[in-house]
PDB file of C-alpha atoms and ligand atoms in Angstrom:
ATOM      1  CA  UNK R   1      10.374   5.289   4.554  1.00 60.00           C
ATOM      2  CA  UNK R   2      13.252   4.772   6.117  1.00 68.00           C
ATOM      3  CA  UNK R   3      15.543   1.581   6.857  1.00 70.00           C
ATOM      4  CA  UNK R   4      13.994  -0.028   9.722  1.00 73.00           C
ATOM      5  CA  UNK R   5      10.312   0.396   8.489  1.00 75.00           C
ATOM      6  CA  UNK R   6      11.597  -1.005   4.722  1.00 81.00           C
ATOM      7  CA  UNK R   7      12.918  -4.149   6.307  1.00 82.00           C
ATOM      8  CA  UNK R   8      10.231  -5.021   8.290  1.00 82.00           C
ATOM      9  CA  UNK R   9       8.006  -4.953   5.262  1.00 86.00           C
ATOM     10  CA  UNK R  10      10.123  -7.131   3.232  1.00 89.00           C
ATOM     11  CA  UNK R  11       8.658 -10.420   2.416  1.00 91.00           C
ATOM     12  CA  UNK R  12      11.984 -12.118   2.944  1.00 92.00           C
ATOM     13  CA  UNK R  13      12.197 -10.981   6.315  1.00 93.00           C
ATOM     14  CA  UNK R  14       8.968 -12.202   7.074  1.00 95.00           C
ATOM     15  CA  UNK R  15       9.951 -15.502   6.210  1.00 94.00           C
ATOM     16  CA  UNK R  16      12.787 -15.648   8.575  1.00 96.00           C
ATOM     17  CA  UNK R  17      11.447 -13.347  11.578  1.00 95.00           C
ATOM     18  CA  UNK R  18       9.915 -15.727  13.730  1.00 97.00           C
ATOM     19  CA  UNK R  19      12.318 -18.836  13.227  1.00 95.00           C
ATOM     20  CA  UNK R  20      15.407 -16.792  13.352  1.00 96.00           C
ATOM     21  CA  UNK R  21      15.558 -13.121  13.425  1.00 95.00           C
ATOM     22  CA  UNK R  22      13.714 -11.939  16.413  1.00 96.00           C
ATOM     23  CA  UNK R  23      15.141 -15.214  18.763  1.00 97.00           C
ATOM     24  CA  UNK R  24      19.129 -14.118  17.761  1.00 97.00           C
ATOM     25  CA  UNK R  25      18.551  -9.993  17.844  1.00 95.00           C
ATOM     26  CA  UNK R  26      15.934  -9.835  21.019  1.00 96.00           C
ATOM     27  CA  UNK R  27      18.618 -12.076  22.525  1.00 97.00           C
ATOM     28  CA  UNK R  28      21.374 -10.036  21.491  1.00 95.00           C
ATOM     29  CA  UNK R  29      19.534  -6.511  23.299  1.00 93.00           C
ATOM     30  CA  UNK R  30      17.809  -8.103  25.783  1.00 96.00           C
ATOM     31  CA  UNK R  31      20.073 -11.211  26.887  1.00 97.00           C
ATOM     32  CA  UNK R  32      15.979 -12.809  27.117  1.00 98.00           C
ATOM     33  CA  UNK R  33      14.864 -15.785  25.271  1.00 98.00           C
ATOM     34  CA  UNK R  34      11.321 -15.344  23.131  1.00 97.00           C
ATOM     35  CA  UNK R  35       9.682 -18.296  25.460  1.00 98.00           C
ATOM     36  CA  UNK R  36      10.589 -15.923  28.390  1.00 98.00           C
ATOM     37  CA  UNK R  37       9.344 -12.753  26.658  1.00 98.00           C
ATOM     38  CA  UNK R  38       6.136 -15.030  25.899  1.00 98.00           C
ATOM     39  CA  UNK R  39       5.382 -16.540  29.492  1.00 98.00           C
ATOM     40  CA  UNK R  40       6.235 -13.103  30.849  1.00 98.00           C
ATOM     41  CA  UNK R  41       3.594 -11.341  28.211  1.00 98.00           C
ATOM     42  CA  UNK R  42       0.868 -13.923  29.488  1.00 98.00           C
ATOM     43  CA  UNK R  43       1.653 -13.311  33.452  1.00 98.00           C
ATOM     44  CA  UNK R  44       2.029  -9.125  33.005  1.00 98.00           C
ATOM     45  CA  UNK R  45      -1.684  -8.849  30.708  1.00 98.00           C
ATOM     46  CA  UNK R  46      -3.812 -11.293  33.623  1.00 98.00           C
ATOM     47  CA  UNK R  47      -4.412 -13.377  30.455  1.00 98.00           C
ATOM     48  CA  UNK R  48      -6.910 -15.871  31.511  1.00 98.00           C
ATOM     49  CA  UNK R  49     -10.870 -17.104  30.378  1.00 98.00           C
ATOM     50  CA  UNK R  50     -13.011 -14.867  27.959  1.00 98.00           C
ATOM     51  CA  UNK R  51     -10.628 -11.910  28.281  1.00 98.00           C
ATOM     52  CA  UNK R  52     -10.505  -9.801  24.522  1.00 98.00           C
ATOM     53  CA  UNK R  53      -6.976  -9.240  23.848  1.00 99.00           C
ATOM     54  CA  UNK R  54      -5.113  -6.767  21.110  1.00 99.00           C
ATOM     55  CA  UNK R  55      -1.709  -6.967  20.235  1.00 99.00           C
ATOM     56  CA  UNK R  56      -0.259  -4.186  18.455  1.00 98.00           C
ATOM     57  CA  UNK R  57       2.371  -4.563  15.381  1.00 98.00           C
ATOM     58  CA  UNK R  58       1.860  -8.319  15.921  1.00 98.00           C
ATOM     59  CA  UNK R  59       4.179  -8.957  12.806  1.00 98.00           C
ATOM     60  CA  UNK R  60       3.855 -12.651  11.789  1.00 98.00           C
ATOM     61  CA  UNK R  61       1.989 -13.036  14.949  1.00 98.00           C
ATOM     62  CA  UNK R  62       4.181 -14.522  17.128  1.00 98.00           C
ATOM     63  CA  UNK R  63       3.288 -13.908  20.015  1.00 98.00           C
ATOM     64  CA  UNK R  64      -0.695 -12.975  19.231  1.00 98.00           C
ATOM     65  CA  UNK R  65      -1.435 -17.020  19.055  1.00 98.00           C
ATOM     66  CA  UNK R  66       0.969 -17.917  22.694  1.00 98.00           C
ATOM     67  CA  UNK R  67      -1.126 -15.058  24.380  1.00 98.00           C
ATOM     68  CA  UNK R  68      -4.829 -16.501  22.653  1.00 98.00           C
ATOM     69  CA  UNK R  69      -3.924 -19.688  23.910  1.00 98.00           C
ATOM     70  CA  UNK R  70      -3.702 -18.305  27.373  1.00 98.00           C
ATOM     71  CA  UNK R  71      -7.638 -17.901  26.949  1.00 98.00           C
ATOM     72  CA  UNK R  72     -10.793 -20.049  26.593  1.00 98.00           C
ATOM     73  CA  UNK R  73     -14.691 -19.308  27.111  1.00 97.00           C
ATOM     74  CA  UNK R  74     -15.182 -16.047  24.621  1.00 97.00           C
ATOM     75  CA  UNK R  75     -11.798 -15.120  24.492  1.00 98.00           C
ATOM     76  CA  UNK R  76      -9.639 -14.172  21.933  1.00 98.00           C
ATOM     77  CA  UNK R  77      -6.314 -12.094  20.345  1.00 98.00           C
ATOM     78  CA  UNK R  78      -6.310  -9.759  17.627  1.00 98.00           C
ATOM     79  CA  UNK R  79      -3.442  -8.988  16.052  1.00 99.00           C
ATOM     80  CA  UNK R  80      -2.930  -5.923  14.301  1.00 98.00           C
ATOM     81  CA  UNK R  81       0.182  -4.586  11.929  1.00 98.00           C
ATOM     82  CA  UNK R  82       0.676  -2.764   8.967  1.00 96.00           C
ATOM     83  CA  UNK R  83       3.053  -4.976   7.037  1.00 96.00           C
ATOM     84  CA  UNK R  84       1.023  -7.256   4.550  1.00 96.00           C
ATOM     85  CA  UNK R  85       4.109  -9.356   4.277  1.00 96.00           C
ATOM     86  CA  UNK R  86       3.745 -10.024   7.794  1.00 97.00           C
ATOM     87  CA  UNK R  87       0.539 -10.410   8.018  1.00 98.00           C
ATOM     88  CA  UNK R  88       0.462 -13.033   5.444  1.00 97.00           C
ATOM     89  CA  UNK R  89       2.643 -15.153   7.555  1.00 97.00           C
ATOM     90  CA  UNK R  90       0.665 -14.540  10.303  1.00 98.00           C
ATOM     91  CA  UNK R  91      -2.224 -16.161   8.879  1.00 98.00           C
ATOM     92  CA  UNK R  92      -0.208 -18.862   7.132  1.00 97.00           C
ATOM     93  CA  UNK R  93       1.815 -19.817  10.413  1.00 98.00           C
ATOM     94  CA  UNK R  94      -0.179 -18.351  13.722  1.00 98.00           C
ATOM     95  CA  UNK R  95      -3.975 -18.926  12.743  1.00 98.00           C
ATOM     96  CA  UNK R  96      -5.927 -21.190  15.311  1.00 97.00           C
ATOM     97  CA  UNK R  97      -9.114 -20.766  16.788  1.00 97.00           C
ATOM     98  CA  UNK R  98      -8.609 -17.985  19.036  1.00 98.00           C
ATOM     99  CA  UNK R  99      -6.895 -15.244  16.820  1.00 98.00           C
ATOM    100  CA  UNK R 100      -7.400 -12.756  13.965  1.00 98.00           C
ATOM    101  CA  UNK R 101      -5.943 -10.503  12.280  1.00 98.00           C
ATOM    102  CA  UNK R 102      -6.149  -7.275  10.986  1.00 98.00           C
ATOM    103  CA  UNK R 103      -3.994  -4.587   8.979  1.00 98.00           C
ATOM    104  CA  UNK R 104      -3.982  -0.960  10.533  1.00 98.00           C
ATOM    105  CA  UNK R 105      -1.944   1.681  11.503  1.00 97.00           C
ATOM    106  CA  UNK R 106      -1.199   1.943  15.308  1.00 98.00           C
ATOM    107  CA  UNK R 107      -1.310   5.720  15.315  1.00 97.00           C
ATOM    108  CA  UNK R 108      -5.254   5.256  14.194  1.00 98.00           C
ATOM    109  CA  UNK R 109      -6.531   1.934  15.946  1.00 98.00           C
ATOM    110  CA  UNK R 110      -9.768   1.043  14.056  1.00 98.00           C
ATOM    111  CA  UNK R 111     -11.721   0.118  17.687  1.00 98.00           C
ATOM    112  CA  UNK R 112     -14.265   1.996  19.878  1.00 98.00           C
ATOM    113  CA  UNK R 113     -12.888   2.846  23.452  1.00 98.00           C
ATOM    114  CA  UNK R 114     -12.261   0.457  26.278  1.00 98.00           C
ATOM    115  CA  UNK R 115     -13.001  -2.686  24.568  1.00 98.00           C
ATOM    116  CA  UNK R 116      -9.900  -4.373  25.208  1.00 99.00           C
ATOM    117  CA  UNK R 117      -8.836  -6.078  28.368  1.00 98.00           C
ATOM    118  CA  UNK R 118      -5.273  -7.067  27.417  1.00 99.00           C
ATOM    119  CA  UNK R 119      -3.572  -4.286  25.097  1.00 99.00           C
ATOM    120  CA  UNK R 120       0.433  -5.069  24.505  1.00 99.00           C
ATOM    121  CA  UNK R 121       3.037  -3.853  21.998  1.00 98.00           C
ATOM    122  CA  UNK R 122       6.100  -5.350  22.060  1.00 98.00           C
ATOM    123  CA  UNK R 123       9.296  -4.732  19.647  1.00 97.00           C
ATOM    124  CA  UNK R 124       7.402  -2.308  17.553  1.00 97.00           C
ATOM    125  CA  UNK R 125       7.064   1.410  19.319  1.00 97.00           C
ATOM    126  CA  UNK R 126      10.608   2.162  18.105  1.00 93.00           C
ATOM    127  CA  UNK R 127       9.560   1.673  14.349  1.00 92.00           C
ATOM    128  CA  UNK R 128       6.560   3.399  14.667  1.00 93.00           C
ATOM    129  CA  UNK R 129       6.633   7.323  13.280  1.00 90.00           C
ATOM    130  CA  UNK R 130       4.592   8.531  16.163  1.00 94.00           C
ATOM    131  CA  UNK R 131       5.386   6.030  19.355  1.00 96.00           C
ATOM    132  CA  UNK R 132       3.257   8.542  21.568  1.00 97.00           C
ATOM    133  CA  UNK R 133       0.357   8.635  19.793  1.00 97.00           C
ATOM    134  CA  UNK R 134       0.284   4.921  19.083  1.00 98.00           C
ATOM    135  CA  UNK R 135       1.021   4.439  22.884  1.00 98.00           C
ATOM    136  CA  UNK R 136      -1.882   7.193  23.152  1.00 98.00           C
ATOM    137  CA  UNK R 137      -4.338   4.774  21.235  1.00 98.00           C
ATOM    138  CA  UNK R 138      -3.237   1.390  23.232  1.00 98.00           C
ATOM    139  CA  UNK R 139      -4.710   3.302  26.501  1.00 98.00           C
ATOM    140  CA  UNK R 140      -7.705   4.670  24.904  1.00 98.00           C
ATOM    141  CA  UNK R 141      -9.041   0.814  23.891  1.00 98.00           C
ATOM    142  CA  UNK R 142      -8.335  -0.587  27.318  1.00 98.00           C
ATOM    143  CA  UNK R 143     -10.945  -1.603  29.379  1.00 98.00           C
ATOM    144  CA  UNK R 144     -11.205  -0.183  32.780  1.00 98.00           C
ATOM    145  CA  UNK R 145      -9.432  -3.424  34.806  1.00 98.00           C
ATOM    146  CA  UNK R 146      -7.532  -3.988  31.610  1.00 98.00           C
ATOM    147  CA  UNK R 147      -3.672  -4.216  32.043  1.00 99.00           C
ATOM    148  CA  UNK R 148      -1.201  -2.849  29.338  1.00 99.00           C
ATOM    149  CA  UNK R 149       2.285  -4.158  28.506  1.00 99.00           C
ATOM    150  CA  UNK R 150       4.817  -2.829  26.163  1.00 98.00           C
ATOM    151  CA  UNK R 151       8.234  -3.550  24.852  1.00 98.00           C
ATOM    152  CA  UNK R 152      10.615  -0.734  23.738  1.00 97.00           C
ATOM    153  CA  UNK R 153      14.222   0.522  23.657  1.00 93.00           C
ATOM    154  CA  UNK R 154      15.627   2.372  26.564  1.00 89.00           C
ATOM    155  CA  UNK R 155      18.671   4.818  26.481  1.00 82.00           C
ATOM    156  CA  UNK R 156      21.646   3.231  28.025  1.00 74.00           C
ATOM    157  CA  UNK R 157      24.764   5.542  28.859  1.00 71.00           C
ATOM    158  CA  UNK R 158      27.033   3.030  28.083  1.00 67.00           C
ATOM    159  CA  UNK R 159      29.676   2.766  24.996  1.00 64.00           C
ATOM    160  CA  UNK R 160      27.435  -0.114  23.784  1.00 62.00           C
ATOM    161  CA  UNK R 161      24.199   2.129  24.687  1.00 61.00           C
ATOM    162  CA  UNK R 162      26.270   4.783  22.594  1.00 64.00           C
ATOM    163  CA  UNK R 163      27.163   2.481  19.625  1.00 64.00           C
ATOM    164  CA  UNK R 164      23.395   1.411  19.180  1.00 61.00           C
ATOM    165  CA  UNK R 165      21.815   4.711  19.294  1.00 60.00           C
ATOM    166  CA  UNK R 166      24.499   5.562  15.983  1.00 65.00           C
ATOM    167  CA  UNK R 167      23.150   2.250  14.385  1.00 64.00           C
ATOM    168  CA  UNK R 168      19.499   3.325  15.855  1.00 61.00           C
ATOM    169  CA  UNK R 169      19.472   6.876  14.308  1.00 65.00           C
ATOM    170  CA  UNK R 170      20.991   5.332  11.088  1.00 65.00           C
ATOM    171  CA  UNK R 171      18.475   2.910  10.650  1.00 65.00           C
ATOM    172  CA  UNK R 172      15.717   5.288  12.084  1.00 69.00           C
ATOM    173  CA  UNK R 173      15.235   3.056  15.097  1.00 82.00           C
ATOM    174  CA  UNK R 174      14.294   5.312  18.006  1.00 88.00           C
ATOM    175  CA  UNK R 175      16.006   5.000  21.583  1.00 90.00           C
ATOM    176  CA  UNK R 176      13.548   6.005  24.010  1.00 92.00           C
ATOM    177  CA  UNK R 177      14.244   7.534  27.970  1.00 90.00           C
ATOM    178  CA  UNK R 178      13.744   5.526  30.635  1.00 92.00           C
ATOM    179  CA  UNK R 179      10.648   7.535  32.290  1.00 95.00           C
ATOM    180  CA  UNK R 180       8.638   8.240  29.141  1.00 96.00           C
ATOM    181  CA  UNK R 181       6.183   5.047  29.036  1.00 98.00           C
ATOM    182  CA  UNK R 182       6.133   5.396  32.838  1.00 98.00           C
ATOM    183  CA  UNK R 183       4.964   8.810  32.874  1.00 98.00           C
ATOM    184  CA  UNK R 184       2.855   8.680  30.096  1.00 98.00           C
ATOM    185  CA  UNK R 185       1.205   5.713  31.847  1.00 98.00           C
ATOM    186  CA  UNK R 186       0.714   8.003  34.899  1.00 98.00           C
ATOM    187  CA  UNK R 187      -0.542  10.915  33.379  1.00 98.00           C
ATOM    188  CA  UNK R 188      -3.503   8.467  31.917  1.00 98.00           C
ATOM    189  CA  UNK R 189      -4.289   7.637  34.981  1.00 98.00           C
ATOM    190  CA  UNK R 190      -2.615   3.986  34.919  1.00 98.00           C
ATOM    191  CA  UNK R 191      -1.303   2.291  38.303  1.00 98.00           C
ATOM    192  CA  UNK R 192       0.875  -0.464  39.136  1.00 98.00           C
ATOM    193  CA  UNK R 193       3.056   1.088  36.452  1.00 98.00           C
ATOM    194  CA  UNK R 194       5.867  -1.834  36.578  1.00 98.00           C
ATOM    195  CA  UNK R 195       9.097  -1.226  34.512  1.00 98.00           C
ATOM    196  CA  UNK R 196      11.818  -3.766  34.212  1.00 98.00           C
ATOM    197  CA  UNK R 197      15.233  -3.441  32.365  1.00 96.00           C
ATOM    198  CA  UNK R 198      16.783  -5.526  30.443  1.00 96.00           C
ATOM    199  CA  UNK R 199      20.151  -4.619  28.908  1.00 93.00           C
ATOM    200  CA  UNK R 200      18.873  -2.615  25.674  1.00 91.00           C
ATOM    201  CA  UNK R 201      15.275  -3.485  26.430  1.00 96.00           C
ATOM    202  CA  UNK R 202      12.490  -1.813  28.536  1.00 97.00           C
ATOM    203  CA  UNK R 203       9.455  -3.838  29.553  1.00 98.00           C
ATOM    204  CA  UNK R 204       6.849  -1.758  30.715  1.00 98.00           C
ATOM    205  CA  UNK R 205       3.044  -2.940  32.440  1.00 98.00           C
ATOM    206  CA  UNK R 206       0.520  -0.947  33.965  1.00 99.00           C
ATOM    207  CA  UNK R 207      -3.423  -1.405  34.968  1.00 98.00           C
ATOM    208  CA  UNK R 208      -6.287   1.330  33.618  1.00 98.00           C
ATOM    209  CA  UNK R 209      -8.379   1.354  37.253  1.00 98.00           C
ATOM    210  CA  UNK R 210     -11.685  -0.446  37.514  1.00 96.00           C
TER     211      UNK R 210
HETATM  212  C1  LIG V   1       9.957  -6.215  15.083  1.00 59.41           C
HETATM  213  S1  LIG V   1       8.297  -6.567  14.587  1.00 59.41           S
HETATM  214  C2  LIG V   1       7.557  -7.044  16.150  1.00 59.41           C
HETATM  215  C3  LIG V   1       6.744  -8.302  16.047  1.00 59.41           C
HETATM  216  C4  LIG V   1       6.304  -8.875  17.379  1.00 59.41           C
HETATM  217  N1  LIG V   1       5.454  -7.939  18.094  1.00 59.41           N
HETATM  218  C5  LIG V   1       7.489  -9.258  18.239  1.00 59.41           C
HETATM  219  O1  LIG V   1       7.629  -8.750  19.364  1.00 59.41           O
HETATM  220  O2  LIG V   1       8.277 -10.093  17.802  1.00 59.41           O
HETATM  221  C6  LIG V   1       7.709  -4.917  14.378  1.00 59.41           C
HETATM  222  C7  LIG V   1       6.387  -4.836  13.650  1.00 59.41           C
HETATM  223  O3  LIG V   1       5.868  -3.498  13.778  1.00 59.41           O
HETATM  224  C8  LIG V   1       5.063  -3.265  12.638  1.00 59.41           C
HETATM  225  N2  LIG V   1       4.747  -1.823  12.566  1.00 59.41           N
HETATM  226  C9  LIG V   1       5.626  -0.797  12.474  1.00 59.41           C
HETATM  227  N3  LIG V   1       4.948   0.379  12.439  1.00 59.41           N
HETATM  228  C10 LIG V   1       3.621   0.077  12.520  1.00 59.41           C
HETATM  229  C11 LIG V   1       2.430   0.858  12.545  1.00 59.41           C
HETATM  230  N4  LIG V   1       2.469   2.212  12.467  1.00 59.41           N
HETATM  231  N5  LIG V   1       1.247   0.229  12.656  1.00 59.41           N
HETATM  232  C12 LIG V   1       1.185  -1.127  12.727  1.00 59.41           C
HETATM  233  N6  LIG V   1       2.287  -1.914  12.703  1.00 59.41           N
HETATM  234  C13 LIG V   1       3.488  -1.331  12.603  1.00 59.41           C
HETATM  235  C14 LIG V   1       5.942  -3.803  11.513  1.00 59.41           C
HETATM  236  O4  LIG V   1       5.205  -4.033  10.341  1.00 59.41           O
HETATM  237  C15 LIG V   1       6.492  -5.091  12.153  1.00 59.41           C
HETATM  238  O5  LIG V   1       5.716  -6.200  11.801  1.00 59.41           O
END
């Protein structure tokens, strides 16, 4: 296991993740604020009424309660990771009546196809060991109608783009191109593919047709 995926099942990190390490780093790559990130999640997944929601490597489920309280009627978020540390915070600080959570592996989602009608990842597909096939596994539990978003690195050919692939390839954080999510999206058959850059960040949306 390498660095990245060790820290991020630490229990001490846990602790701190919500409160103060994702606000100070996301700012740091992304020059965004989490309420942004948050309010922007909501508007890019149509998050509204009974709509079923799954939000991949939730960690302490930070944003898996914002985006369940979004919904009302039947609705709900599920959020899924495979850190028990995290997890356990999850429960202890995110619970309310509209969320669960589960622990699973987002290369094998443990869900029946197109059940979903809000599927989002966000500050996770660099950690995991195979991005594509977790990305793979978002799009095969969407609901036709049911809109995708995703958070990621993007490669920037810059000397700080340059500096934080070295620390990304030391820690075994991945820096990902600018069209893969994009194209992958397309060649699922996705539309309104939407990609937005922000410094270090991509922020990728897309709809699965009716
Ligand atoms: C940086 S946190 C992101 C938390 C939250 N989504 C956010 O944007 O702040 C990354 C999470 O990805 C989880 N993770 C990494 N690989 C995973 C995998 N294969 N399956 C499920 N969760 C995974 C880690 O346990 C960690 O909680």
């Amino acid at each position: 296991m390498n660095l990245a995926r060790r820290t991020m099942n630490a229990p001490a990190l846990a602790a701190v993740y919500e409160r103060a390490w994702r606000p100070t780093l996301f700012y740091l790559a992304s020059g965004r604020t989490t309420a942004a990130d948050r309010r922007d999640a909501v508007t890019a997944l149509h998050l509204e009424g009974s709509k079923k929601v799954l939000d991949i490597a939730c960690g302490p489920g930070n944003f898996t309660k914002y985006l369940s309280s979004a919904l009302d009627g039947d609705g709900y978020a599920i959020g899924l990771d495979y850190s028990t540390p995290m997890l356990a915070r999850a429960v202890t600080d995110n619970a309310g009546p509209r969320v669960g959570y589960l622990r699973g592996d987002a290369r094998r989602l443990p869900f029946a196809d197109g059940i979903f009608d809000a599927v989002c990842c966000f500050g996770a597909l660099y950690l995991i060991p195979d991005p594509i096939a977790a990305t793979r596994e978002m799009i095969r539990v969407l609901a036709p109608g049911g809109r995708i978003a995703i958070t990621a690195s993007h490669r920037t050919d810059n000397p700080f783009g340059h500096a934080s692939r070295m620390v990304g390839s030391w820690s075994g954080l991945r820096v990902f191109d600018n069209d893969i999510f994009p194209t992958l999206f397309a060649e699922h058959g996705l539309v309104d593919i939407d990609q937005r850059i922000h410094r270090l960040l991509q922020y990728v949306s897309a709809s699965r047709p009716e």
